[in-house]
Coordinates of C-alpha atoms and ligand atoms in Angstrom, one line a residue:
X606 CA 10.6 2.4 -17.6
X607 CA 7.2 2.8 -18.1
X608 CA 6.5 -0.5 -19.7
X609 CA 5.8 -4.2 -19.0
X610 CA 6.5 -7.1 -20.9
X611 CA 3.8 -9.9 -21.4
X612 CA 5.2 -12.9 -19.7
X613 CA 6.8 -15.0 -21.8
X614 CA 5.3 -18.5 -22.1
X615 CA 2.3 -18.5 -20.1
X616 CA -0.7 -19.6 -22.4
X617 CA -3.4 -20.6 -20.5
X618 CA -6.1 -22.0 -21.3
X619 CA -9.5 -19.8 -20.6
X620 CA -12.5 -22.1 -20.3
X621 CA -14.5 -22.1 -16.6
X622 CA -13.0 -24.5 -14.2
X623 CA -16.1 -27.1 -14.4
X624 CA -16.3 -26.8 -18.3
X625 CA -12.5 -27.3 -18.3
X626 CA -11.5 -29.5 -21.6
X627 CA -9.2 -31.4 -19.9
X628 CA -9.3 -34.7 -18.5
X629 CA -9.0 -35.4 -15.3
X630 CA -4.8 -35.9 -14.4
X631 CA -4.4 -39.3 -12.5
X632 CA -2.4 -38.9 -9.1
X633 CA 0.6 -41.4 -8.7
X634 CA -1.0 -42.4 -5.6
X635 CA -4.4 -43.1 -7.9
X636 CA -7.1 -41.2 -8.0
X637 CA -7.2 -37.9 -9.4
X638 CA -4.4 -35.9 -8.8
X639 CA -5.0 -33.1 -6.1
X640 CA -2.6 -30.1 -5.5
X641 CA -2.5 -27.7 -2.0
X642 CA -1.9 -24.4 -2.5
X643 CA -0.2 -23.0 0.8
X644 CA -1.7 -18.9 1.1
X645 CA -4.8 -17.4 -0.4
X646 CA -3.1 -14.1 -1.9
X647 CA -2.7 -13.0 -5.6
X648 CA -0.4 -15.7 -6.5
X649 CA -2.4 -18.8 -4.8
X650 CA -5.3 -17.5 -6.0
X651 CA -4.4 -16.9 -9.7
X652 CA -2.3 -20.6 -9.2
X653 CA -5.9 -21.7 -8.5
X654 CA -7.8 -20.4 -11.2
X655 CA -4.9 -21.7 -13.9
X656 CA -5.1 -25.6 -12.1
X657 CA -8.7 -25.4 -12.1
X658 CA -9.0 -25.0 -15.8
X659 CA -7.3 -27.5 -16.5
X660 CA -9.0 -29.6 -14.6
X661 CA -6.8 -30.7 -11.6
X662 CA -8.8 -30.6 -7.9
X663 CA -7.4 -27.5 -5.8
X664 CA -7.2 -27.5 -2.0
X665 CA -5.8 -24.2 -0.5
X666 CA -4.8 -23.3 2.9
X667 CA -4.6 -19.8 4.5
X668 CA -3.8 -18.7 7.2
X669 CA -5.8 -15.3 7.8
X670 CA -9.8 -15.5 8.2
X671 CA -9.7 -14.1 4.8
X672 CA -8.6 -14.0 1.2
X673 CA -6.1 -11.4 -0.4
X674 CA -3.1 -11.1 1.9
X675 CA -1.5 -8.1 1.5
X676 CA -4.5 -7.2 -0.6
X677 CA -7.0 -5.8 2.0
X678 CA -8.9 -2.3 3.1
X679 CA -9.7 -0.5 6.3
X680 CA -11.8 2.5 6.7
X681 CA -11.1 6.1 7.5
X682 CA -13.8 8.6 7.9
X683 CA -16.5 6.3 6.0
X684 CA -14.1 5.5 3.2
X685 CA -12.5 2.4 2.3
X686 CA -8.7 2.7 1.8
X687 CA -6.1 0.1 0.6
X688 CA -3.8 -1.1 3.7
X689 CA -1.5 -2.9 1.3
X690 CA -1.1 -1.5 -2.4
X691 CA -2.7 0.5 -4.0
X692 CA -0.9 1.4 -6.9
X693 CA -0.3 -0.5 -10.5
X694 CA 3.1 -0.1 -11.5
X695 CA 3.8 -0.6 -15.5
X696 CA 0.5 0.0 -17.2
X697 CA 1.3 -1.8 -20.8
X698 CA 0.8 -5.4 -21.2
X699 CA 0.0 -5.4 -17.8
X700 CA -3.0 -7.9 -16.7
X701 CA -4.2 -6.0 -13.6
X702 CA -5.2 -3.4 -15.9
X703 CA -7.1 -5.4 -18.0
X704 CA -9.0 -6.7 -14.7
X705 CA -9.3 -3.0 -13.2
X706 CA -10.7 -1.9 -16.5
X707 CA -13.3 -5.4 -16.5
X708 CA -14.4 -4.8 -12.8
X709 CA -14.9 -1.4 -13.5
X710 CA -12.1 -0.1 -11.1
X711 CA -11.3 3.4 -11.0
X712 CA -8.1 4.3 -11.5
X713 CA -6.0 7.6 -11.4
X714 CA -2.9 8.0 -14.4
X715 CA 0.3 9.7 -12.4
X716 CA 0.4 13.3 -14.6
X717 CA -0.5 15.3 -11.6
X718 CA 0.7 18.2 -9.9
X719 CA 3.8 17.8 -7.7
X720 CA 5.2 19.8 -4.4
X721 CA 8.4 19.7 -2.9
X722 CA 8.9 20.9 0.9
X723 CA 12.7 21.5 0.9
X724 CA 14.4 20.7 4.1
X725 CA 13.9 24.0 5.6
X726 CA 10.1 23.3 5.5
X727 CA 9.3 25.7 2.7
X728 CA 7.6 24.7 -0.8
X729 CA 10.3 25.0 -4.2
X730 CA 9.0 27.0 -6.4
X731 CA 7.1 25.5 -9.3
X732 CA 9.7 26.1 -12.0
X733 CA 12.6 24.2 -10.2
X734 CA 10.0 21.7 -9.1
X735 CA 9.3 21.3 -13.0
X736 CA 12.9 21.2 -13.6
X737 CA 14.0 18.4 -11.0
X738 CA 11.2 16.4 -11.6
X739 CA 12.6 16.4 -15.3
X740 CA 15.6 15.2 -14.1
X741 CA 14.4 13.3 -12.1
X742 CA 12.4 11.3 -14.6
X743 CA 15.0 11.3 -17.4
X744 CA 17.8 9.6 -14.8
X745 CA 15.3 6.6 -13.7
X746 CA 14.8 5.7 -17.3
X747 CA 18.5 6.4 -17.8
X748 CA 19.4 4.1 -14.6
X749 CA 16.7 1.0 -15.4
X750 CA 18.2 1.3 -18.9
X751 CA 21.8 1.0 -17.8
X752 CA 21.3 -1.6 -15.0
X753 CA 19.6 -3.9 -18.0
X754 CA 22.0 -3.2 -20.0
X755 CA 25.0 -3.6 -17.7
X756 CA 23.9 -5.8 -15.0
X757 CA 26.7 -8.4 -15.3
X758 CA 29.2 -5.7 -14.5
X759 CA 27.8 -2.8 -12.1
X760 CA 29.9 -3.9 -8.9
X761 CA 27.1 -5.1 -6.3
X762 CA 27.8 -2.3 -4.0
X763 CA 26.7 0.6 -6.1
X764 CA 23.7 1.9 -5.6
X765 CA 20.9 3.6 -7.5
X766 CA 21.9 6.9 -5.5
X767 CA 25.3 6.9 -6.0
X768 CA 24.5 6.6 -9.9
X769 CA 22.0 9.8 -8.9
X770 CA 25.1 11.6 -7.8
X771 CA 27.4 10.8 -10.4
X772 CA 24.2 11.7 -13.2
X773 CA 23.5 15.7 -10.5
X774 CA 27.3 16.6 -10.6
X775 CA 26.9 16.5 -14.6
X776 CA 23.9 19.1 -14.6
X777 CA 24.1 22.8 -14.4
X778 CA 21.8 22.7 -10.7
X779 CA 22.8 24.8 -8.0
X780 CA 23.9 23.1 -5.1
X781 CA 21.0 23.4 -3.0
X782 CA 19.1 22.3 -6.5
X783 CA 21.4 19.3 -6.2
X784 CA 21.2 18.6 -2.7
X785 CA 17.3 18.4 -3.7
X786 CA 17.8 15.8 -6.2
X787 CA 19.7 13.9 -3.9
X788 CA 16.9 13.8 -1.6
X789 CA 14.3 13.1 -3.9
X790 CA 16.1 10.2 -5.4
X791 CA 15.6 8.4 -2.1
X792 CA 12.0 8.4 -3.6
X793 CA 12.6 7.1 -6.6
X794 CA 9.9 4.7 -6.6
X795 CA 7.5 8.0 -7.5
X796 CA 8.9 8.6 -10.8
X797 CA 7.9 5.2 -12.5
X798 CA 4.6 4.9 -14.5
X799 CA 1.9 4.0 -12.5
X800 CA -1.9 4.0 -11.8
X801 CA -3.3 4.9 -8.7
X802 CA -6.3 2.2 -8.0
X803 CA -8.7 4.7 -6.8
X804 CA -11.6 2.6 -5.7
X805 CA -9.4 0.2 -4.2
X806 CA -8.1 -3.4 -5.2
X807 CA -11.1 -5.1 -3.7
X808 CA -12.9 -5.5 -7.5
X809 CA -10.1 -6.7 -8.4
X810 CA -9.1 -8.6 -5.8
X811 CA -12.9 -10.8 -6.4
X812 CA -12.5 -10.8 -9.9
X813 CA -9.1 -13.3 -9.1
X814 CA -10.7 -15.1 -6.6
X815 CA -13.8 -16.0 -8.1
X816 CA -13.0 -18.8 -9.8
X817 CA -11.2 -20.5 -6.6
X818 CA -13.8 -19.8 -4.7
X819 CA -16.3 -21.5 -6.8
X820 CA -14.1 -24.4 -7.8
X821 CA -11.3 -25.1 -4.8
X822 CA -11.7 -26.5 -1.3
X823 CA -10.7 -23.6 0.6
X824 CA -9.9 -23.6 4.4
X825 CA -9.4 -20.4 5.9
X826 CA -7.9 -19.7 9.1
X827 CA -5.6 -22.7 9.7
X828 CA -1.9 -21.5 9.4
X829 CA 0.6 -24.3 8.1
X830 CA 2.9 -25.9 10.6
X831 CA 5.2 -27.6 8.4
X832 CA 5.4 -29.5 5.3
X833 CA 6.9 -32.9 4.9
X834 CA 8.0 -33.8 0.6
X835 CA 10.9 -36.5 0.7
X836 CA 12.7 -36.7 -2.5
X837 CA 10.8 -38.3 -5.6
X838 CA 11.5 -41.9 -6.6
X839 CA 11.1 -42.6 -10.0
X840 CA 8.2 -45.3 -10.8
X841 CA 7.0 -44.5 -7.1
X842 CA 4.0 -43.2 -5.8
X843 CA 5.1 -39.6 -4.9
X844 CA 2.9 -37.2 -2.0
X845 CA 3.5 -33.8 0.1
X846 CA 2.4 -33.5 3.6
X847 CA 1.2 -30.5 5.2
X848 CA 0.2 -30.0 8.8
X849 CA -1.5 -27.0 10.0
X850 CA -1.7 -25.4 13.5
X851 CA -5.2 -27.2 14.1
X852 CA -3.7 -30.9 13.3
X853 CA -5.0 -31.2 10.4
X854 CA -2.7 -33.5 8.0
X855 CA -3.2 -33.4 4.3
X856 CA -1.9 -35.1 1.3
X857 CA -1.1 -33.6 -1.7
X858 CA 0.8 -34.9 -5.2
X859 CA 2.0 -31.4 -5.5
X860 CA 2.0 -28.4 -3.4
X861 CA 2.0 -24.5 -4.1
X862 CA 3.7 -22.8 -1.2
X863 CA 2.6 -19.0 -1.6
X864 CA 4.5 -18.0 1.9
X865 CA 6.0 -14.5 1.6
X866 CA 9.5 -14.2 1.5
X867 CA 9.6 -12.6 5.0
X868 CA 7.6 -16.1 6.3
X869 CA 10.3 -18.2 4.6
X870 CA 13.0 -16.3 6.5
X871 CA 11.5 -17.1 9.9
X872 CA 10.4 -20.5 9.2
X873 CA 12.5 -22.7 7.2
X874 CA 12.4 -25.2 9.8
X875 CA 9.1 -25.7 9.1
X876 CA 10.5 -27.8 5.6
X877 CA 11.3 -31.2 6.4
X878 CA 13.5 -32.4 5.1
X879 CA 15.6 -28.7 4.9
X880 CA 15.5 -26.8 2.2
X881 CA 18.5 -27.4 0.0
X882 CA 21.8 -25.0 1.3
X883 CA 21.5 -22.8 -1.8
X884 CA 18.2 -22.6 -1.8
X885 CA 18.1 -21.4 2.0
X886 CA 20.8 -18.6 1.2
X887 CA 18.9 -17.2 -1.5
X888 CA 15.9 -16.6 0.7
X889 CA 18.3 -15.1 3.4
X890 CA 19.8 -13.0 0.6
X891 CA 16.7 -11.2 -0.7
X892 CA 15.5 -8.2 1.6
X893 CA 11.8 -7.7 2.6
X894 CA 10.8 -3.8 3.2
X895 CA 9.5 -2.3 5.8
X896 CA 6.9 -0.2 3.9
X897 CA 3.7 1.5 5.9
X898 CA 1.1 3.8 5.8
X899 CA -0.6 6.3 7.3
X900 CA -4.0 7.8 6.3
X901 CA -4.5 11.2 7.8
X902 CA -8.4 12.4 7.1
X903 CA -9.3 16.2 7.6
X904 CA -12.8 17.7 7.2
X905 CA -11.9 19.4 4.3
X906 CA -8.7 19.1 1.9
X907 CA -7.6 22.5 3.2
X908 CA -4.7 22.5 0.7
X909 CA -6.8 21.8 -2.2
X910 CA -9.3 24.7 -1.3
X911 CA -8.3 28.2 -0.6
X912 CA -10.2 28.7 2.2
X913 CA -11.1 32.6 3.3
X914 CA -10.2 31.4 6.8
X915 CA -6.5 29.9 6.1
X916 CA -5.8 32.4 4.1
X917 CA -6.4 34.7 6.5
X918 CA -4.8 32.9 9.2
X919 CA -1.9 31.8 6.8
X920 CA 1.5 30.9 8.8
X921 CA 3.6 29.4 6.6
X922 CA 4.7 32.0 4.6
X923 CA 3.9 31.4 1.1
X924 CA 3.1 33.4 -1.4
X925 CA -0.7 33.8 -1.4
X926 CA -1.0 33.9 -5.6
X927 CA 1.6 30.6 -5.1
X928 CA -1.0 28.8 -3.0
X929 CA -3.9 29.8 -5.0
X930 CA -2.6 28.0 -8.0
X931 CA -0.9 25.1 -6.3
X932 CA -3.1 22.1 -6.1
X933 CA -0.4 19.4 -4.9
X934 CA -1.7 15.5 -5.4
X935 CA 1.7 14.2 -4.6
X936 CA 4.1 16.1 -2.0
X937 CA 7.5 15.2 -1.1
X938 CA 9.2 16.2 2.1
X939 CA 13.2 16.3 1.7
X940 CA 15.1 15.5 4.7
X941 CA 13.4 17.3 7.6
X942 CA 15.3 19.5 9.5
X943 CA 12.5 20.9 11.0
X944 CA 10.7 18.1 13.2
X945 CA 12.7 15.8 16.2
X946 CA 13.7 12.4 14.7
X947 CA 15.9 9.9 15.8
X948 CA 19.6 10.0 13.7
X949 CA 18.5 7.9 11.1
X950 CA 19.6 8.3 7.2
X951 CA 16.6 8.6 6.2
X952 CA 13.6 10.4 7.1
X953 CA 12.1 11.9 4.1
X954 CA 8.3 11.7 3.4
X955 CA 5.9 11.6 0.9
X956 CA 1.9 11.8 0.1
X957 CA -0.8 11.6 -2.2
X958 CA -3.9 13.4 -1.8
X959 CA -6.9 11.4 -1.7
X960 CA -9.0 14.4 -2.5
X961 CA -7.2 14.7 -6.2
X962 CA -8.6 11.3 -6.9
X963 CA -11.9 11.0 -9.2
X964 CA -14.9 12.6 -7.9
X965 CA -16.3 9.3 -6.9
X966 CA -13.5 8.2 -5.0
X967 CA -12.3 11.5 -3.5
X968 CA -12.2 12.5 0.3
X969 CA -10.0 14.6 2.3
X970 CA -7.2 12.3 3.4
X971 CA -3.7 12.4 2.6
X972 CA -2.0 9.0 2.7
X973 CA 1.6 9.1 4.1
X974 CA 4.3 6.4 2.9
X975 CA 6.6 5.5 5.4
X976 CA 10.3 3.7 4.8
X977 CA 12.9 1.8 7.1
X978 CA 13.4 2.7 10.4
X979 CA 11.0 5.9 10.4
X980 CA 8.5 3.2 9.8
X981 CA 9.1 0.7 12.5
X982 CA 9.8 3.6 14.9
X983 CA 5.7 4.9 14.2
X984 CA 4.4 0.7 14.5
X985 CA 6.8 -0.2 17.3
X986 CA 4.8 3.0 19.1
X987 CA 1.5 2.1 18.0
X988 CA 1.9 -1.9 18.8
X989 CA -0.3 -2.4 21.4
X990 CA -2.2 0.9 21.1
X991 CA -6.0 0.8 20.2
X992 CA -6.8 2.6 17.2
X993 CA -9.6 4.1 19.2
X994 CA -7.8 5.9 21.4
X995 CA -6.7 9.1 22.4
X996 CA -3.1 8.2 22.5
X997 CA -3.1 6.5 18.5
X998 CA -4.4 9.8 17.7
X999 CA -1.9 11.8 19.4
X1000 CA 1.3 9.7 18.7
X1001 CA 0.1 9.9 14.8
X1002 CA -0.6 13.3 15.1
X1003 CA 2.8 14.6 16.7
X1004 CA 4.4 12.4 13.7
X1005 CA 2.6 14.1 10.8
X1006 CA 1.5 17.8 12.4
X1007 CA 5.2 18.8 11.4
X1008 CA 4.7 17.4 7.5
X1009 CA 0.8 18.0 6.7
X1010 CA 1.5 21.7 8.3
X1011 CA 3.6 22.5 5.5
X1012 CA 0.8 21.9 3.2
X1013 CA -0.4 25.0 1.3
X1014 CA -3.6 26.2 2.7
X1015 CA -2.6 25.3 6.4
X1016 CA -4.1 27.6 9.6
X1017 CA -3.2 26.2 12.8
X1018 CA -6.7 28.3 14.0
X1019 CA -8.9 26.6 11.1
X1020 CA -11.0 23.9 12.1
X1021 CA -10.6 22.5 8.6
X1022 CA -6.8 22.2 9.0
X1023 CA -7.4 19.7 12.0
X1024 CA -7.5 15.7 11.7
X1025 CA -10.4 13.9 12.0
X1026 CA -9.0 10.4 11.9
X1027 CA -5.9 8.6 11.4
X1028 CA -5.3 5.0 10.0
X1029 CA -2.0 3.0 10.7
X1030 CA -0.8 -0.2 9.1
X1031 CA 1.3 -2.5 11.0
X1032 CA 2.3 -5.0 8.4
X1033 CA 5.8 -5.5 10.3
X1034 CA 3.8 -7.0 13.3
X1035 CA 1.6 -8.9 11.0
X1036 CA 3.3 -12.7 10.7
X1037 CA 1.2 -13.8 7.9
X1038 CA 2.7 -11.0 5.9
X1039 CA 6.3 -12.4 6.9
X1040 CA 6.3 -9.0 9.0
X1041 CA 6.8 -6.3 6.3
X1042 CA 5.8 -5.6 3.3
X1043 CA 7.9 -6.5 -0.2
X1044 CA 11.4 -8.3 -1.5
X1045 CA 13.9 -6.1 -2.6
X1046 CA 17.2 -5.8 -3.7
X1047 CA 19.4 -4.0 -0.9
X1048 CA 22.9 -2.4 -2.2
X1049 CA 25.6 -5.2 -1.8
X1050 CA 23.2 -7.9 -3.0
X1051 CA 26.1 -10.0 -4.9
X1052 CA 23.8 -12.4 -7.0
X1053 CA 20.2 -11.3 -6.7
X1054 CA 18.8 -12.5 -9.9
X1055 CA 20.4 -16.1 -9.4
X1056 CA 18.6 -15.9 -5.9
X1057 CA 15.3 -15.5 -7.4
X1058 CA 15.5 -17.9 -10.1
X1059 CA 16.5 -20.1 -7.5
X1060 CA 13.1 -19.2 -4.9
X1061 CA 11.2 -19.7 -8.5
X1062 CA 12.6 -23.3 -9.1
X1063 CA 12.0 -24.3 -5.7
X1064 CA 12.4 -28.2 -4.6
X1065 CA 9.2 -28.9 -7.3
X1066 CA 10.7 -30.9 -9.7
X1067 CA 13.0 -33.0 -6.4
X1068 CA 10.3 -32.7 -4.0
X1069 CA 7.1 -31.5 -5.4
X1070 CA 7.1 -28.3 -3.5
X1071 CA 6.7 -24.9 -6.0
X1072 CA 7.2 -21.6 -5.0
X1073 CA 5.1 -18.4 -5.8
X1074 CA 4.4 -15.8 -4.9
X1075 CA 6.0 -11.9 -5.6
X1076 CA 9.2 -12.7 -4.7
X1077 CA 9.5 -15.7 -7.5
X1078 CA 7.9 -13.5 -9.6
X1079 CA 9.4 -12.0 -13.4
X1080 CA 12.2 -9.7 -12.6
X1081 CA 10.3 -6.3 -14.1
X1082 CA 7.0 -6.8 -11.9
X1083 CA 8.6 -8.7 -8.5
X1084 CA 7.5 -7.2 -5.0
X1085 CA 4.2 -6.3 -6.9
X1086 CA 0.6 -7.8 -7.4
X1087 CA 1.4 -8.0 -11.0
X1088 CA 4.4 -10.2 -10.0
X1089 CA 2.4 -12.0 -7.4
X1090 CA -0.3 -12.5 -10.2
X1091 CA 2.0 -13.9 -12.9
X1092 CA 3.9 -16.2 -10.4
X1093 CA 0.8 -18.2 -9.6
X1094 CA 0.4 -18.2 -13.3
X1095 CA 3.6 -19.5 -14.3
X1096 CA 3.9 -21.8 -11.0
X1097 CA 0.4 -23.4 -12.4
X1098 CA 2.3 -24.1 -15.6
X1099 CA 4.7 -25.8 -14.1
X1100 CA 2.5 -27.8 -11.9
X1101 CA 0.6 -29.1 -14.6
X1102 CA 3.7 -30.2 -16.8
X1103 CA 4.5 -32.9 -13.7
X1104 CA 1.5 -33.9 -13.0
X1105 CA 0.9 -34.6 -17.0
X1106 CA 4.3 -36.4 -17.1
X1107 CA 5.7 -33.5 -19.5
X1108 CA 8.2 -32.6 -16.7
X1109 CA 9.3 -36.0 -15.8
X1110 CA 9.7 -36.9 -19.4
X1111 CA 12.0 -33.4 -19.7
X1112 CA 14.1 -34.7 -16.8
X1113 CA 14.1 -38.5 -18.4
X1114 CA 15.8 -36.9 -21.5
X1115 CA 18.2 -34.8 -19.9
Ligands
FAD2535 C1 2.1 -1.6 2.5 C2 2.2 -2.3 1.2 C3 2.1 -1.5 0.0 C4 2.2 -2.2 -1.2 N1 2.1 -1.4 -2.3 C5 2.0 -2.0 -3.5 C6 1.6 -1.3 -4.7 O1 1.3 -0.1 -4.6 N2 1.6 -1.9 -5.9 C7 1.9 -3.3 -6.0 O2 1.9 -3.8 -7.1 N3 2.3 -4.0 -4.9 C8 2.3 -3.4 -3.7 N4 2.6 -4.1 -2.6 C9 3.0 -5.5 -2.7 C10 1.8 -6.5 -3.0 O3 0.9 -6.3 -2.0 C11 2.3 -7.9 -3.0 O4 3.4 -8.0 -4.0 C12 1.3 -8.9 -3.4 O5 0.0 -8.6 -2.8 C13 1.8 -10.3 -2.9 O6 0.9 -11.3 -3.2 P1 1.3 -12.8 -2.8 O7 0.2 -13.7 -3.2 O8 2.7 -13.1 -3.3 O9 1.5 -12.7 -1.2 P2 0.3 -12.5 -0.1 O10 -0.7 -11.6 -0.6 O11 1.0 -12.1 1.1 O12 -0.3 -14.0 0.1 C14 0.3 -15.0 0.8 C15 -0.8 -15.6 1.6 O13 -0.2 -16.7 2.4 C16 -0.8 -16.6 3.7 N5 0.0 -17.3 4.7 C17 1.2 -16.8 5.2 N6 1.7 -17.7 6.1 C18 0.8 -18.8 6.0 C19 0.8 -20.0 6.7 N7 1.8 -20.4 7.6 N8 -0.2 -20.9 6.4 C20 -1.1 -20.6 5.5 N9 -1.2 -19.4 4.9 C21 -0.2 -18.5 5.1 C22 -1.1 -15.2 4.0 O14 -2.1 -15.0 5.0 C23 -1.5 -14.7 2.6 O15 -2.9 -14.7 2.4 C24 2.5 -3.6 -1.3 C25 2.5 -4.3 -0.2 C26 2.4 -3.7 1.1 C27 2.4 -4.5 2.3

């Protein structure tokens, strides 16, 4: 799959938010009608921009002493790095990269040199690299083609890697060639078009935000308590009310609630009245990850650069014409047998060399991903650890030396070969991010795409409460910022339909 359709049936309009054509929509309560957006992330903030040109007053409330949610950097070693994505997944059609390409965001296309570090710890040769990566390719189209195509009948509990091994035992792989493809499967995600955002989401990021920031009231660091919307009455006046941790009560005629799915899971007390039963299930049934990183900086990329002094001092065994051609940008390790880990299915890793990226944006770093349990193992460790200290460094340290050693180029004597910094996220202790990272569907998941149409309707039309956000988002792009980006859009749609009457009329006729 390596396109994205245009949303269907989003036309906005495009004129600034105080040139907006529109005439001012009348609130039932009179006045002009006023909408809350609840979260200050992709999808309120692209909600905002749609409302705003069209002329309807925007209040939003966040949380965080900042805009973005998941959309934010750090810093390692003088750089600035993406703590939450930093990838563009599905590059045609796609809006993001018509905004990274506006803001002058740099941005690196996927064809790049690949290793894989077999479980034994050594690198595959780069013919039967070139040969599973193929595969590995040709099956995810193959899978995303057949799941489309099929959905109504693949039984819920088969998986994407029990498709892989059907799709292995058909090939003429050995069966350590299959065992590999196996393992790289568990990192599928790899082998789907993307662009790595080089310079880091923050252009783009501002580009979204500007119009809400010059055009809505925005209150930042007030978290929403709960959020009172009592059924609608027909010929009644109709509000929402929203409280917030510092008392503050607000009315609104209609109100965006951008919470992440993993927020909605802790807190759907916070509705009043509850959430509707089925609505409740489906935000129990949808899975949020548990994805981190882990930015490892060096003081040179050792494994880009031949050194004299690791070659001399080479350890890991590889040939030395091997390493002089190798340049990996993306490295896969496939279940580890050679570093202590608790008994978990899965403990394969993967990273991306920062030092591949354009000249501009390179420095020595490798970025680490980090899954599941491995990755609440590393944050439950780090929790109350200063990033400052010695112990951060040596925890991260013991954790990667076994993976970043494997790297070609590596000398355990050469000064080059030794970190310099290290950069944890901890979205899982973060509850403004609903404590992880994405929705996605788990294996078993019996009616998934019922359970996000159902987030996506939300109690607006009953209630006048919408949901957005990337877990409402259009099937191809959810748990991403394009999804987060068109929910907001499409919610804003909606939105303005009920407060122009177009919705209620809809519901009159039915
Ligand atoms: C580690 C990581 C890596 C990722 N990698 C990628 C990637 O490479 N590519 C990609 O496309 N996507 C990626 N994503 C997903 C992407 O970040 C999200 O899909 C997108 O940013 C979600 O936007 P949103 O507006 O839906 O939610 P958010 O950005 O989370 O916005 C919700 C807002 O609501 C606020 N909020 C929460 N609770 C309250 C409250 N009680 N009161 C008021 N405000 C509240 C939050 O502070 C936040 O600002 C990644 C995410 C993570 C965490």
């Amino acid at each position: 799959m390596n396109s994205v359709p245009a949303y269907p049936g989003i036309h906005l309009q495009t004129q600034p938010c105080n040139g907006s054509k529109h005439r001012p929509l009348r609130s039932t309560r009179g006045g002009p009608s006023h909408v809350g957006i609840i979260g200050a992330g992709l999808a309120g903030l692209r909600c905002a921009d749609a409302l705003l040109q069209k002329g309807v007053r925007v209040t939003i409330l966040e949380a965080r002493d900042r805009i973005g949610g998941r959309i934010c950097q750090g810093d390692i070693g003088g750089a600035s790095v993406d703590l939450g994505p930093n990838w563009i997944h599905g590059t045609a059609n796609n809006p993001i990269v018509n905004i990274s390409k506006q803001t002058s965001t740099v941005t690196r296309s996927w064809e790049s040199p690949q290793t894989v570090i077999d479980s034994s710890g050594q690198p595959l040769d780069a013919v039967t690299t070139a040969r599973l990566s193929d595969f590995m390719w040709t099956t995810i189209d193959k899978a995303l083609e057949y799941s489309q195509n099929h959905a109504a009948t693949i039984p819920p509990d088969l998986s994407l890697f029990d498709y892989f091994r059907e799709e292995v035992e058909k090939t003429a792989f050995t069966q350590p060639e299959k065992e590999a493809c196996l393992e790289l499967s568990k990192l599928w995600g790899s082998y789907i078009a993307n662009l790595f955002v080089a310079s880091t989401y923050k252009n783009i990021l501002h580009s979204v935000a500007k119009p809400a920031l010059q055009g809505a009231e925005v209150h930042l660091s007030d978290p929403v308590v709960s959020v009172e919307a009592a059924l609608r009455k027909p010929d009644a006046a109709h509000h929402v009310t929203v409280h917030t941790a510092s008392g503050q009560r607000y009315m609104f005629d209609e109100v965006v609630a951008t919470f992440p799915l993993g927020w909605l899971k802790q807190n759907k007390s916070a509705f009043s009245p509850a959430l509707p039963a089925r609505l409740s299930k489906a935000i129990d049934n949808i899975s949020y990850g548990h994805l981190e990183k882990i930015y490892v900086r060096f003081p040179d990329a050792f494994w880009h650069t031949e050194s004299r002094e690791c070659q001399r001092n080479s350890d890991n065994g590889a040939d030395e014409a091997d390493r002089s051609t190798s340049v990996p940008v993306f490295t896969q390790f496939l279940n580890p047998t050679y570093t202590d880990h608790p008994p978990t299915p899965f403990w394969n890793q993967e990273c991306v060399s920062l030092a591949a990226l354009p000249e501009s944006c390179a420095h020595p770093t490798l970025l680490f991903y980090l899954y599941g349990s491995c990755a609440s193992q590393i944050v439950h460790q780090l929790s109350s650890i200063p990033p400052t200290s010695k112990e951060y460094h040596e925890i991260l340290n013991d954790f990667l030396h076994p993976f970043y050693s494997r790297m070609p180029g590596y000398s355990p004597a050469s000064a080059s070969c030794k970190p310099v910094g290290f950069l944890a996220t901890k979205w899982q202790l973060d509850p403004w991010s609903g404590n992880g990272s994405y929705s996605n569907f788990q294996v078993g998941l019996e009616e998934g795409d019922r359970d996000i149409e159902i987030m996506r309707e939300g109690i607006g039309i009953e209630r006048g409460v919408w949901f957005a956000g990337e877990h409402t988002a259009p099937f191809v792009a959810l748990g991403t910022t394009l999804g987060a980006y068109w929910s907001g859009e499409l919610i804003a749609e909606k939105v303005y339909e009920m407060l122009s009457g177009k919705e209620g009329q809809k519901q009159g006729e039915l």
